[in-house]
Amino acid sequence: MNASIKAAMNPGASGRPLWGSIVLYLLAALVVVVSVYPFLYTIATSFKTGSEVFSTSLLPHAPSWRNYVQLFEGRQPFGRHLFNSIFVATVTVTIALLVAITASYALGRIRFRGKSLLLLSILTVSMFPQVAVLSGMFELMQMLGLYNRFYGLILPYTVFTLPFTVWVLSSFMRQLPGELEEAATMDGCGPLRIVFQVFMPLLAPALVSTGLLAFIGAWNEFLFALTFMAEDSQRTVPVGISLLAGATNHEIPWGSIMAASVVVTVPLVVLVLAFQKRIVSGLTAGAVKG
């Protein structure tokens, strides 16, 4: 019989008392309920219409796609906001990873004076709150002519994403075997060929996990998108959802807001499911030294 099945049938075999197993499963169930229930409630509410939206029942009595249809036929260009977010987040992650790979190679593999201080500075910059640089970034955006242009968000998003990606990729880069680099150098490879042809396949799990976290950060960003975008067609999804309006000034379209929340969550869920194995590998790669 499989060892895991035996352990499940006999909790004491794992060295844990029965009451300990019961408490563990209850805590695990509590975490699942607390984590999943808000999203289930959002999905259920997105299919409710009229006064049923305010019902506490999880299951809608008459499920309807009306909120989703109104979302794309409403006064706000939600489809345009969705495209803006996809474009900005994708380009931001691409630029950040390309720059971070080369920077992490220098910080992780090359010895030079002041490297520790530079890494500490990068870590410090990554802790800066967005509001601390908001006014300065606003002046910079206006000076560069990027104000009120959705692709102008790529600059501030990259600035805030780079310290995190460089710091994480540097730790992965340091763990790669030095023999590979020595062999590639003896074969005549330069630093760029070593990074992109030798190290890149080994860094795939780290790139996926880091890129996904950076994508989520850019996808959910609200403060810069609200401050730097004035025209409705230039806004991204988080700001678009916050500005969804009902038929009157006194109506809050909760059904459409819930439908929009579901729509913007789907791409993130698809990405996590598609790369779940590489994400786990990337997050646990630095846990045990070889």
PDB file of C-alpha atoms in Angstrom, residues 80 84 87-88 141-142 144-156 224-225 227-231 233-236:
ATOM      1  CA  ARG A  80      -9.883  49.589 -24.362  1.00  0.00           C
ATOM      2  CA  ASN A  84      -4.112  49.110 -22.248  1.00  0.00           C
ATOM      3  CA  PHE A  87       0.018  46.081 -23.339  1.00  0.00           C
ATOM      4  CA  VAL A  88       1.527  48.082 -20.467  1.00  0.00           C
ATOM      5  CA  MET A 141       6.376  62.438 -17.325  1.00  0.00           C
ATOM      6  CA  GLN A 142       5.385  65.947 -18.388  1.00  0.00           C
ATOM      7  CA  LEU A 144       9.230  63.675 -21.542  1.00  0.00           C
ATOM      8  CA  GLY A 145       5.818  64.252 -23.111  1.00  0.00           C
ATOM      9  CA  LEU A 146       4.483  60.985 -21.738  1.00  0.00           C
ATOM     10  CA  TYR A 147       1.674  62.464 -19.645  1.00  0.00           C
ATOM     11  CA  ASN A 148      -1.793  61.208 -20.554  1.00  0.00           C
ATOM     12  CA  ARG A 149      -0.410  58.432 -22.789  1.00  0.00           C
ATOM     13  CA  PHE A 150      -1.021  54.887 -21.681  1.00  0.00           C
ATOM     14  CA  TYR A 151       2.345  53.688 -22.985  1.00  0.00           C
ATOM     15  CA  GLY A 152       3.910  56.365 -20.784  1.00  0.00           C
ATOM     16  CA  LEU A 153       3.047  54.165 -17.794  1.00  0.00           C
ATOM     17  CA  ILE A 154       5.742  51.734 -18.939  1.00  0.00           C
ATOM     18  CA  LEU A 155       8.487  54.061 -17.642  1.00  0.00           C
ATOM     19  CA  PRO A 156       7.320  54.395 -14.013  1.00  0.00           C
ATOM     20  CA  PHE A 224       0.269  56.117 -11.185  1.00  0.00           C
ATOM     21  CA  ALA A 225      -2.456  55.087 -13.633  1.00  0.00           C
ATOM     22  CA  THR A 227      -2.497  60.343 -11.664  1.00  0.00           C
ATOM     23  CA  PHE A 228      -0.836  60.196 -15.084  1.00  0.00           C
ATOM     24  CA  MET A 229      -3.910  59.456 -17.213  1.00  0.00           C
ATOM     25  CA  ALA A 230      -6.575  62.141 -17.805  1.00  0.00           C
ATOM     26  CA  GLU A 231      -8.483  60.793 -20.807  1.00  0.00           C
ATOM     27  CA  SER A 233      -9.461  55.995 -23.385  1.00  0.00           C
ATOM     28  CA  GLN A 234      -5.896  56.102 -21.999  1.00  0.00           C
ATOM     29  CA  ARG A 235      -6.715  54.543 -18.622  1.00  0.00           C
ATOM     30  CA  THR A 236      -5.928  51.028 -17.486  1.00  0.00           C
TER      31      THR A 236
END
